[in-house]
CSV table of N, CA and C and ligand atoms in Angstrom, one decimal:
chain,number,residue,atom,x,y,z
A,1,MET,N,21.5,-7.1,20.8
A,1,MET,CA,22.3,-7.7,21.8
A,1,MET,C,22.4,-9.1,21.5
A,2,ILE,N,23.5,-9.6,21.7
A,2,ILE,CA,23.9,-11.3,21.6
A,2,ILE,C,23.1,-11.9,22.9
A,3,ILE,N,22.1,-12.7,22.7
A,3,ILE,CA,21.4,-13.5,23.8
A,3,ILE,C,21.9,-15.0,23.7
A,4,ASP,N,22.4,-15.6,24.9
A,4,ASP,CA,22.7,-16.9,24.7
A,4,ASP,C,21.4,-17.8,25.0
A,5,ILE,N,20.9,-18.7,24.1
A,5,ILE,CA,19.9,-19.2,24.3
A,5,ILE,C,20.0,-20.8,24.2
A,6,SER,N,21.2,-21.0,24.5
A,6,SER,CA,21.6,-22.5,24.1
A,6,SER,C,21.0,-23.7,25.2
A,7,SER,N,20.4,-22.9,26.3
A,7,SER,CA,20.0,-24.3,27.2
A,7,SER,C,18.5,-24.4,26.8
A,8,VAL,N,17.8,-23.4,26.1
A,8,VAL,CA,16.5,-23.6,25.5
A,8,VAL,C,16.6,-24.4,24.0
A,9,LEU,N,17.6,-24.1,23.5
A,9,LEU,CA,17.8,-24.9,22.1
A,9,LEU,C,18.0,-26.4,22.5
A,10,THR,N,18.9,-26.9,23.4
A,10,THR,CA,19.0,-28.3,23.7
A,10,THR,C,17.8,-28.7,24.5
A,11,GLY,N,17.0,-28.0,25.0
A,11,GLY,CA,15.7,-28.4,25.9
A,11,GLY,C,16.0,-28.3,27.4
A,12,GLU,N,17.2,-28.2,27.6
A,12,GLU,CA,17.5,-28.1,29.0
A,12,GLU,C,16.5,-27.1,29.9
A,13,LYS,N,16.3,-26.3,29.3
A,13,LYS,CA,15.0,-25.0,29.5
A,13,LYS,C,14.0,-25.0,28.6
A,14,LEU,N,12.6,-24.9,29.1
A,14,LEU,CA,11.7,-25.0,28.2
A,14,LEU,C,11.4,-23.4,27.4
A,15,SER,N,12.0,-22.5,28.6
A,15,SER,CA,11.7,-21.4,28.1
A,15,SER,C,12.6,-20.2,28.9
A,16,GLN,N,12.7,-19.2,28.0
A,16,GLN,CA,13.7,-17.8,28.4
A,16,GLN,C,13.1,-16.8,28.0
A,17,ASP,N,13.0,-15.9,29.1
A,17,ASP,CA,12.6,-14.3,28.7
A,17,ASP,C,13.4,-13.7,28.0
A,18,VAL,N,13.0,-12.7,27.3
A,18,VAL,CA,13.8,-11.7,26.5
A,18,VAL,C,13.3,-10.5,26.5
A,19,ASP,N,14.2,-9.7,27.6
A,19,ASP,CA,13.6,-8.4,28.1
A,19,ASP,C,14.8,-7.5,27.8
A,20,TYR,N,15.0,-6.5,27.1
A,20,TYR,CA,16.2,-5.7,27.0
A,20,TYR,C,15.9,-4.5,26.0
A,21,LYS,N,16.7,-3.6,25.9
A,21,LYS,CA,16.6,-2.4,25.2
A,21,LYS,C,17.7,-2.2,24.1
A,22,ILE,N,17.3,-1.6,22.9
A,22,ILE,CA,18.1,-1.5,22.0
A,22,ILE,C,18.3,0.1,21.9
A,23,GLU,N,19.4,0.3,22.4
A,23,GLU,CA,19.9,2.0,22.5
A,23,GLU,C,20.0,2.6,21.0
A,24,LYS,N,19.5,3.9,21.1
A,24,LYS,CA,19.1,4.8,19.9
A,24,LYS,C,20.3,4.7,19.2
A,25,GLU,N,21.2,4.6,19.5
A,25,GLU,CA,22.8,4.5,18.4
A,25,GLU,C,22.7,3.2,17.8
A,26,ASP,N,22.5,2.0,18.5
A,26,ASP,CA,22.1,0.8,17.8
A,26,ASP,C,21.0,0.5,16.8
A,27,ALA,N,20.1,1.5,16.7
A,27,ALA,CA,19.0,1.6,16.2
A,27,ALA,C,19.0,2.4,15.1
A,28,ALA,N,20.2,2.8,14.7
A,28,ALA,CA,20.6,3.8,13.6
A,28,ALA,C,19.7,3.5,12.5
A,29,VAL,N,19.8,2.3,11.8
A,29,VAL,CA,19.0,2.0,10.9
A,29,VAL,C,17.5,2.6,10.8
A,30,LEU,N,17.1,2.5,11.9
A,30,LEU,CA,15.5,2.9,12.4
A,30,LEU,C,15.4,4.4,12.3
A,31,SER,N,16.2,5.2,12.9
A,31,SER,CA,16.0,6.6,12.9
A,31,SER,C,16.4,7.4,11.6
A,32,GLU,N,17.1,6.5,10.8
A,32,GLU,CA,17.8,7.2,9.5
A,32,GLU,C,16.4,7.0,8.5
A,33,ASN,N,15.5,6.2,8.6
A,33,ASN,CA,14.7,5.9,7.5
A,33,ASN,C,13.2,6.0,8.0
A,34,LEU,N,12.7,6.9,8.9
A,34,LEU,CA,11.4,6.7,9.3
A,34,LEU,C,10.9,8.0,8.6
A,35,PHE,N,11.1,8.2,7.4
A,35,PHE,CA,10.2,9.1,6.8
A,35,PHE,C,10.0,10.8,7.3
A,36,GLY,N,11.3,11.2,8.0
A,36,GLY,CA,11.6,12.4,8.3
A,36,GLY,C,11.1,12.3,10.2
A,37,ALA,N,10.6,11.4,10.8
A,37,ALA,CA,10.1,11.2,12.2
A,37,ALA,C,11.5,11.0,12.8
A,38,ALA,N,11.6,11.2,14.1
A,38,ALA,CA,12.6,10.9,15.1
A,38,ALA,C,12.3,10.0,15.9
A,39,VAL,N,13.3,9.1,16.4
A,39,VAL,CA,13.1,7.9,17.2
A,39,VAL,C,13.6,8.7,18.5
A,40,THR,N,12.9,8.9,19.6
A,40,THR,CA,13.0,9.6,21.1
A,40,THR,C,13.2,8.6,22.0
A,41,SER,N,13.2,7.3,21.9
A,41,SER,CA,13.5,6.4,23.0
A,41,SER,C,14.1,5.2,22.5
A,42,PRO,N,14.9,4.5,23.4
A,42,PRO,CA,15.5,3.3,23.3
A,42,PRO,C,14.4,2.4,22.5
A,43,VAL,N,14.7,1.3,21.8
A,43,VAL,CA,13.6,0.2,21.3
A,43,VAL,C,13.5,-0.7,22.5
A,44,THR,N,12.5,-1.0,23.2
A,44,THR,CA,12.1,-2.0,24.1
A,44,THR,C,11.6,-3.1,23.5
A,45,VAL,N,12.4,-4.4,23.9
A,45,VAL,CA,12.1,-5.7,23.4
A,45,VAL,C,11.7,-6.5,24.3
A,46,SER,N,10.3,-6.9,24.5
A,46,SER,CA,10.0,-7.7,25.4
A,46,SER,C,9.3,-8.9,25.0
A,47,GLY,N,9.5,-10.2,25.6
A,47,GLY,CA,9.2,-11.5,25.1
A,47,GLY,C,9.8,-12.6,25.7
A,48,ASN,N,9.7,-13.7,24.9
A,48,ASN,CA,10.3,-15.0,25.7
A,48,ASN,C,10.6,-16.0,24.2
A,49,ILE,N,11.7,-16.9,24.4
A,49,ILE,CA,11.7,-18.0,23.4
A,49,ILE,C,11.4,-19.2,24.4
A,50,LYS,N,10.7,-19.9,23.5
A,50,LYS,CA,10.0,-21.3,24.0
A,50,LYS,C,10.5,-22.4,23.2
A,51,ASN,N,10.9,-23.6,23.9
A,51,ASN,CA,11.1,-24.7,23.4
A,51,ASN,C,9.8,-25.8,23.4
A,52,ASN,N,9.5,-25.8,22.3
A,52,ASN,CA,8.1,-26.8,22.4
A,52,ASN,C,8.2,-27.8,21.6
A,53,GLY,N,8.7,-29.3,22.4
A,53,GLY,CA,8.9,-30.5,21.7
A,53,GLY,C,10.0,-30.3,20.5
A,54,GLY,N,10.9,-29.4,20.8
A,54,GLY,CA,12.1,-29.0,19.8
A,54,GLY,C,11.9,-28.1,19.0
A,55,CYS,N,10.7,-27.7,18.8
A,55,CYS,CA,10.5,-26.4,17.8
A,55,CYS,C,10.8,-24.9,18.8
A,56,VAL,N,11.8,-24.3,18.2
A,56,VAL,CA,12.0,-23.2,19.2
A,56,VAL,C,11.5,-21.9,18.6
A,57,THR,N,10.4,-21.3,19.5
A,57,THR,CA,10.0,-20.0,18.7
A,57,THR,C,10.4,-18.7,19.7
A,58,LEU,N,10.9,-17.9,19.0
A,58,LEU,CA,10.9,-16.5,19.8
A,58,LEU,C,9.4,-15.5,19.5
A,59,THR,N,9.1,-15.2,20.6
A,59,THR,CA,7.8,-14.1,20.4
A,59,THR,C,8.1,-13.0,21.4
A,60,ALA,N,8.1,-12.0,20.3
A,60,ALA,CA,8.6,-10.5,21.2
A,60,ALA,C,7.8,-9.4,20.8
A,61,ALA,N,7.6,-8.3,21.7
A,61,ALA,CA,7.2,-7.2,21.3
A,61,ALA,C,8.0,-6.2,21.5
A,62,ALA,N,8.1,-5.3,20.4
A,62,ALA,CA,9.1,-4.4,20.4
A,62,ALA,C,8.4,-2.8,20.0
A,63,SER,N,8.9,-2.1,20.9
A,63,SER,CA,8.4,-0.6,20.8
A,63,SER,C,9.0,0.5,21.0
A,64,PHE,N,8.9,2.0,20.4
A,64,PHE,CA,9.7,2.9,20.6
A,64,PHE,C,8.7,4.0,20.5
A,65,ASP,N,9.3,5.3,20.9
A,65,ASP,CA,8.5,6.5,20.7
A,65,ASP,C,9.3,7.3,19.8
A,66,TYR,N,8.4,8.0,19.1
A,66,TYR,CA,8.8,8.7,18.0
A,66,TYR,C,8.4,10.1,18.2
A,67,GLU,N,8.6,11.1,17.3
A,67,GLU,CA,8.3,12.6,17.1
A,67,GLU,C,8.3,12.8,15.6
A,68,GLY,N,7.3,13.4,15.1
A,68,GLY,CA,7.3,14.0,13.8
A,68,GLY,C,6.3,14.9,13.4
A,69,GLU,N,5.8,14.9,12.3
A,69,GLU,CA,4.7,16.0,12.2
A,69,GLU,C,3.8,15.4,11.2
A,70,CYS,N,2.3,16.1,11.5
A,70,CYS,CA,1.6,15.4,10.5
A,70,CYS,C,1.7,15.6,9.0
A,71,ALA,N,1.3,14.7,8.5
A,71,ALA,CA,1.5,15.0,6.9
A,71,ALA,C,0.6,15.8,6.2
A,72,ARG,N,-0.8,16.0,6.9
A,72,ARG,CA,-1.6,17.0,6.3
A,72,ARG,C,-1.5,18.5,6.8
A,73,CYS,N,-1.4,18.6,8.0
A,73,CYS,CA,-1.3,20.1,8.6
A,73,CYS,C,0.0,20.4,9.4
A,74,LEU,N,1.0,19.6,9.3
A,74,LEU,CA,2.4,19.6,9.6
A,74,LEU,C,2.2,20.2,11.4
A,75,ASP,N,1.4,19.9,12.0
A,75,ASP,CA,1.5,19.9,13.4
A,75,ASP,C,2.4,18.8,13.9
A,76,PRO,N,2.9,19.0,15.0
A,76,PRO,CA,3.8,18.1,15.6
A,76,PRO,C,3.0,17.0,16.3
A,77,VAL,N,3.5,15.5,15.7
A,77,VAL,CA,2.9,14.4,16.2
A,77,VAL,C,3.8,13.6,17.1
A,78,LYS,N,3.4,13.1,18.3
A,78,LYS,CA,4.1,12.2,19.1
A,78,LYS,C,3.3,10.9,19.1
A,79,GLY,N,4.2,10.0,19.3
A,79,GLY,CA,3.6,8.6,19.6
A,79,GLY,C,4.6,7.4,20.2
A,80,SER,N,3.7,6.3,20.2
A,80,SER,CA,4.6,5.3,20.5
A,80,SER,C,4.1,4.1,19.4
A,81,PHE,N,5.3,3.6,18.9
A,81,PHE,CA,4.8,2.6,17.7
A,81,PHE,C,5.6,1.2,18.3
A,82,SER,N,4.5,0.1,18.1
A,82,SER,CA,4.8,-1.1,18.7
A,82,SER,C,4.4,-2.3,17.7
A,83,LEU,N,5.0,-3.5,17.7
A,83,LEU,CA,4.7,-4.6,17.0
A,83,LEU,C,5.0,-5.8,17.9
A,84,GLU,N,4.4,-6.8,17.2
A,84,GLU,CA,4.9,-8.1,17.9
A,84,GLU,C,5.4,-9.0,16.8
A,85,LEU,N,6.3,-9.6,16.9
A,85,LEU,CA,6.9,-10.7,16.2
A,85,LEU,C,7.1,-12.0,16.6
A,86,THR,N,6.9,-12.9,15.6
A,86,THR,CA,7.1,-14.5,16.1
A,86,THR,C,8.1,-15.0,15.2
A,87,ARG,N,9.1,-15.5,15.3
A,87,ARG,CA,10.2,-16.3,14.4
A,87,ARG,C,10.4,-17.5,14.8
A,88,THR,N,10.7,-18.4,14.1
A,88,THR,CA,11.3,-19.6,14.7
A,88,THR,C,12.7,-19.7,14.5
A,89,VAL,N,13.2,-20.2,15.7
A,89,VAL,CA,14.8,-20.3,15.8
A,89,VAL,C,15.3,-21.5,15.6
A,90,ALA,N,16.4,-21.9,14.7
A,90,ALA,CA,17.0,-23.0,14.5
A,90,ALA,C,18.6,-22.8,14.8
A,91,ALA,N,19.3,-23.8,15.1
A,91,ALA,CA,20.5,-24.0,15.4
A,91,ALA,C,21.5,-24.0,14.0
A,92,ALA,N,22.3,-23.2,13.9
A,92,ALA,CA,23.1,-23.2,12.6
A,92,ALA,C,23.4,-24.8,12.1
A,93,GLY,N,23.1,-24.9,10.9
A,93,GLY,CA,23.7,-26.4,10.2
A,93,GLY,C,22.5,-27.4,10.4
A,94,THR,N,21.5,-27.0,11.5
A,94,THR,CA,20.4,-28.0,11.4
A,94,THR,C,19.3,-28.0,10.1
A,95,LEU,N,19.4,-26.5,9.4
A,95,LEU,CA,18.3,-26.6,8.6
A,95,LEU,C,18.7,-27.1,7.1
A,96,THR,N,17.8,-27.7,6.4
A,96,THR,CA,18.2,-28.3,5.2
A,96,THR,C,17.6,-27.3,4.1
A,97,GLY,N,16.5,-26.6,4.4
A,97,GLY,CA,15.7,-25.6,3.3
A,97,GLY,C,16.3,-24.3,3.3
A,98,ASP,N,15.3,-23.4,3.0
A,98,ASP,CA,15.7,-21.9,3.0
A,98,ASP,C,15.8,-21.4,4.7
A,99,GLU,N,17.2,-20.8,4.6
A,99,GLU,CA,17.2,-20.3,6.1
A,99,GLU,C,16.7,-18.9,6.5
A,100,GLU,N,16.0,-18.2,5.4
A,100,GLU,CA,15.6,-16.8,5.3
A,100,GLU,C,14.5,-16.6,6.2
A,101,ASP,N,13.5,-17.5,6.7
A,101,ASP,CA,12.5,-17.3,7.4
A,101,ASP,C,12.7,-17.6,9.0
A,102,TYR,N,13.9,-17.9,9.4
A,102,TYR,CA,14.3,-18.4,10.6
A,102,TYR,C,15.4,-17.6,11.1
A,103,ILE,N,15.6,-17.4,12.5
A,103,ILE,CA,16.5,-16.8,13.2
A,103,ILE,C,17.6,-17.9,13.4
A,104,ILE,N,18.7,-17.8,12.9
A,104,ILE,CA,19.8,-19.0,13.2
A,104,ILE,C,20.7,-18.6,14.2
A,105,ALA,N,20.7,-19.5,15.2
A,105,ALA,CA,21.7,-19.3,16.4
A,105,ALA,C,22.8,-19.9,16.0
A,106,GLU,N,23.7,-19.1,16.0
A,106,GLU,CA,25.3,-19.6,15.8
A,106,GLU,C,25.9,-20.0,17.4
A,107,GLU,N,26.4,-21.2,17.4
A,107,GLU,CA,27.0,-21.6,18.8
A,107,GLU,C,26.0,-21.2,20.0
A,108,GLY,N,24.7,-21.6,19.7
A,108,GLY,CA,23.8,-21.2,20.9
A,108,GLY,C,23.2,-19.6,21.1
A,109,LYS,N,23.9,-18.9,20.3
A,109,LYS,CA,23.7,-17.5,20.5
A,109,LYS,C,22.8,-16.6,19.4
A,110,ILE,N,22.1,-15.8,19.4
A,110,ILE,CA,21.3,-15.2,18.7
A,110,ILE,C,21.5,-13.5,18.6
A,111,ASP,N,21.3,-13.0,17.7
A,111,ASP,CA,21.4,-11.6,17.7
A,111,ASP,C,20.1,-11.0,16.9
A,112,ILE,N,19.1,-10.2,17.7
A,112,ILE,CA,17.8,-10.2,16.6
A,112,ILE,C,17.5,-8.5,16.5
A,113,ASP,N,18.6,-7.9,16.9
A,113,ASP,CA,18.3,-6.3,17.0
A,113,ASP,C,18.1,-5.7,15.4
A,114,GLY,N,19.0,-6.4,14.5
A,114,GLY,CA,18.6,-6.3,13.2
A,114,GLY,C,17.5,-6.5,12.8
A,115,GLU,N,17.0,-7.6,13.0
A,115,GLU,CA,15.9,-8.3,12.6
A,115,GLU,C,14.8,-7.3,13.1
A,116,ILE,N,14.5,-6.8,14.4
A,116,ILE,CA,13.6,-6.3,14.9
A,116,ILE,C,13.6,-4.6,14.3
A,117,CYS,N,14.7,-4.1,14.1
A,117,CYS,CA,14.7,-2.9,13.4
A,117,CYS,C,14.2,-3.0,12.2
A,118,GLU,N,14.5,-3.9,11.6
A,118,GLU,CA,14.1,-4.0,10.1
A,118,GLU,C,12.3,-4.2,9.9
A,119,GLU,N,11.9,-5.0,11.0
A,119,GLU,CA,10.6,-5.3,11.0
A,119,GLU,C,9.7,-3.9,11.4
A,120,LEU,N,10.3,-3.1,12.5
A,120,LEU,CA,9.7,-2.1,12.9
A,120,LEU,C,9.5,-1.0,11.5
A,121,LEU,N,10.8,-0.9,11.0
A,121,LEU,CA,10.9,-0.1,9.7
A,121,LEU,C,9.9,-0.3,8.7
A,122,LEU,N,9.5,-1.6,8.5
A,122,LEU,CA,8.7,-2.1,7.2
A,122,LEU,C,7.2,-1.8,7.8
A,123,SER,N,6.8,-1.7,9.0
A,123,SER,CA,5.7,-1.4,9.6
A,123,SER,C,5.3,0.1,9.9
A,124,PHE,N,6.2,0.9,10.0
A,124,PHE,CA,5.9,2.2,10.6
A,124,PHE,C,5.3,3.0,9.2
A,125,PRO,N,4.2,3.7,9.6
A,125,PRO,CA,3.5,4.4,8.7
A,125,PRO,C,4.6,5.6,7.8
A,126,SER,N,4.2,5.3,6.5
A,126,SER,CA,5.0,6.5,6.1
A,126,SER,C,4.4,7.9,6.0
A,127,LYS,N,3.2,7.7,6.5
A,127,LYS,CA,2.5,9.2,6.7
A,127,LYS,C,2.0,9.2,8.1
A,128,LEU,N,2.6,10.2,8.9
A,128,LEU,CA,1.7,10.1,10.2
A,128,LEU,C,0.8,11.5,10.2
A,129,LEU,N,-0.3,11.3,10.8
A,129,LEU,CA,-1.1,12.1,11.0
A,129,LEU,C,-1.8,12.4,12.5
A,130,CYS,N,-1.8,13.6,12.7
A,130,CYS,CA,-2.3,14.1,13.9
A,130,CYS,C,-3.5,13.6,14.4
A,131,ASP,N,-4.5,13.3,13.5
A,131,ASP,CA,-5.5,12.5,13.6
A,131,ASP,C,-6.3,11.9,12.3
A,132,GLU,N,-6.7,10.9,12.5
A,132,GLU,CA,-6.9,10.0,11.3
A,132,GLU,C,-7.9,11.1,10.3
A,133,ASP,N,-8.7,12.1,10.9
A,133,ASP,CA,-9.4,12.7,10.1
A,133,ASP,C,-9.1,14.3,10.0
A,134,CYS,N,-7.9,14.3,10.0
A,134,CYS,CA,-7.2,15.7,10.1
A,134,CYS,C,-7.4,16.2,8.8
A,135,PRO,N,-8.2,17.5,8.6
A,135,PRO,CA,-8.7,18.1,7.4
A,135,PRO,C,-7.6,18.8,6.7
A,136,GLY,N,-6.3,18.9,7.2
A,136,GLY,CA,-5.2,19.5,6.5
A,136,GLY,C,-5.3,20.8,6.5
A,137,LEU,N,-4.6,21.5,5.5
A,137,LEU,CA,-4.6,23.0,5.6
A,137,LEU,C,-5.7,23.6,4.3
A,138,CYS,N,-6.0,24.8,4.5
A,138,CYS,CA,-6.5,25.4,3.3
A,138,CYS,C,-5.6,25.6,2.1
A,139,PRO,N,-6.2,25.2,1.1
A,139,PRO,CA,-5.2,25.3,0.0
A,139,PRO,C,-4.8,26.9,-0.4
A,140,LYS,N,-5.9,27.6,-0.2
A,140,LYS,CA,-5.6,29.1,-0.3
A,140,LYS,C,-5.0,30.0,0.4
A,141,CYS,N,-5.1,29.8,2.1
A,141,CYS,CA,-4.5,30.6,2.8
A,141,CYS,C,-3.4,30.0,3.8
A,142,GLY,N,-3.5,28.6,3.5
A,142,GLY,CA,-2.5,27.6,4.3
A,142,GLY,C,-3.0,27.6,5.8
A,143,LYS,N,-4.3,28.2,6.4
A,143,LYS,CA,-4.5,27.8,7.7
A,143,LYS,C,-4.9,26.5,7.8
A,144,PRO,N,-4.4,25.9,9.2
A,144,PRO,CA,-5.2,24.5,9.5
A,144,PRO,C,-6.8,24.7,9.5
A,145,LYS,N,-7.4,23.8,8.9
A,145,LYS,CA,-8.8,23.7,8.8
A,145,LYS,C,-9.4,23.4,10.1
A,146,LYS,N,-8.6,22.5,10.9
A,146,LYS,CA,-9.2,22.1,12.0
A,146,LYS,C,-9.4,23.3,13.2
A,147,GLU,N,-8.4,24.5,12.7
A,147,GLU,CA,-8.5,25.7,13.7
A,147,GLU,C,-10.1,26.5,13.5
A,148,GLY,N,-10.8,25.9,12.3
A,148,GLY,CA,-11.8,26.8,12.1
A,148,GLY,C,-11.9,27.3,10.8
A,149,LYS,N,-13.0,28.0,10.4
A,149,LYS,CA,-13.2,28.8,9.1
A,149,LYS,C,-12.2,29.8,8.9
A,150,CYS,N,-11.4,29.8,7.7
A,150,CYS,CA,-10.5,30.9,7.6
A,150,CYS,C,-11.1,31.9,6.6
A,151,GLY,N,-12.5,31.8,6.2
A,151,GLY,CA,-13.2,32.8,5.2
A,151,GLY,C,-12.9,32.7,3.7
A,152,CYS,N,-12.1,31.7,3.4
A,152,CYS,CA,-11.8,31.4,1.9
A,152,CYS,C,-13.0,30.5,1.6
A,153,PRO,N,-13.3,30.9,0.4
A,153,PRO,CA,-14.7,30.5,-0.4
A,153,PRO,C,-14.4,28.8,-0.3
A,154,GLU,N,-15.4,28.4,-0.1
A,154,GLU,CA,-15.3,26.9,0.3
A,154,GLU,C,-15.1,26.2,-1.1
A,155,LYS,N,-15.6,26.6,-2.0
A,155,LYS,CA,-15.4,26.2,-3.5
A,155,LYS,C,-15.1,27.1,-4.5
A,156,GLU,N,-13.9,26.5,-5.3
A,156,GLU,CA,-13.8,27.3,-6.4
A,156,GLU,C,-14.3,27.0,-7.6
A,157,ILE,N,-14.7,27.8,-8.5
A,157,ILE,CA,-15.2,27.3,-9.8
A,157,ILE,C,-13.9,27.1,-10.3
A,158,ASP,N,-14.0,25.9,-11.1
A,158,ASP,CA,-12.8,25.6,-12.1
A,158,ASP,C,-12.6,27.0,-13.2
A,159,PRO,N,-11.4,27.3,-13.1
A,159,PRO,CA,-11.1,28.5,-14.1
A,159,PRO,C,-11.5,28.1,-15.7
A,160,ARG,N,-11.6,26.5,-15.9
A,160,ARG,CA,-11.7,26.4,-17.3
A,160,ARG,C,-13.4,26.6,-17.3
A,161,LEU,N,-14.2,26.4,-16.3
A,161,LEU,CA,-15.5,26.4,-16.4
A,161,LEU,C,-15.9,27.8,-16.5
A,162,LYS,N,-15.0,28.7,-15.9
A,162,LYS,CA,-15.4,30.3,-15.8
A,162,LYS,C,-15.4,30.8,-17.3
A,163,ILE,N,-14.3,30.3,-18.0
A,163,ILE,CA,-14.1,30.8,-19.3
A,163,ILE,C,-15.3,30.2,-20.4
A,164,LEU,N,-15.6,29.0,-20.1
A,164,LEU,CA,-16.9,28.5,-20.8
A,164,LEU,C,-18.0,29.3,-20.6
A,165,ALA,N,-18.4,29.6,-19.3
A,165,ALA,CA,-19.7,30.4,-18.9
A,165,ALA,C,-19.4,31.8,-19.5
A,166,GLN,N,-18.4,32.2,-19.7
A,166,GLN,CA,-18.1,33.5,-20.1
A,166,GLN,C,-18.6,33.5,-21.8
A,167,LEU,N,-17.9,32.5,-22.4
A,167,LEU,CA,-18.1,32.4,-23.7
A,167,LEU,C,-19.7,32.0,-24.3
A,168,LEU,N,-20.4,31.2,-23.1
A,168,LEU,CA,-21.5,30.8,-23.2
A,168,LEU,C,-22.9,32.5,-23.3
A,169,GLU,N,-22.3,33.3,-22.4
A,169,GLU,CA,-23.0,34.5,-22.1
A,169,GLU,C,-23.0,35.3,-23.6
A,170,LYS,N,-21.9,35.2,-24.3
A,170,LYS,CA,-21.8,36.3,-25.3
A,170,LYS,C,-22.8,36.0,-26.4
B,201,LIG,ZN1,-3.0,17.2,11.2
B,202,LIG,ZN1,-8.2,29.8,4.0
């Protein structure tokens, strides 16, 4: 969304709230790259832009709901992911150095949707887990270990050791 922050940039206002939603369609870059998880809500953006003696700073929390599956046991995983970001805002043409770390306001307006989606993407876990300690699936029968013992032997003897043992017996 394009936000007009000209009165904060000029210092006429010292702060301005930023509260809006990025609809799922506009956050496509996010949903297409979430390692198989799906975005199930709009991205909520909530924060403010402050002018502190000429230094303009954006602080915002962004969050969205997702659905995916546990990387270890394949159970469905649902959750909400959020992060906070802080950026310095500068009017176009006022910077002499590198513009990369800044949000540049063109004619007093900024569009931070791309910035927010990119940041969420970079921080989203590449592997979802139903639980930090999810024990995963039994490698023999495929039963989720958290559902209890499946009866498979806990430890398999390494087949190479078995051969060695047989050789030693002879
Ligand atoms: Zn799991
Ligand atoms: Zn098993």
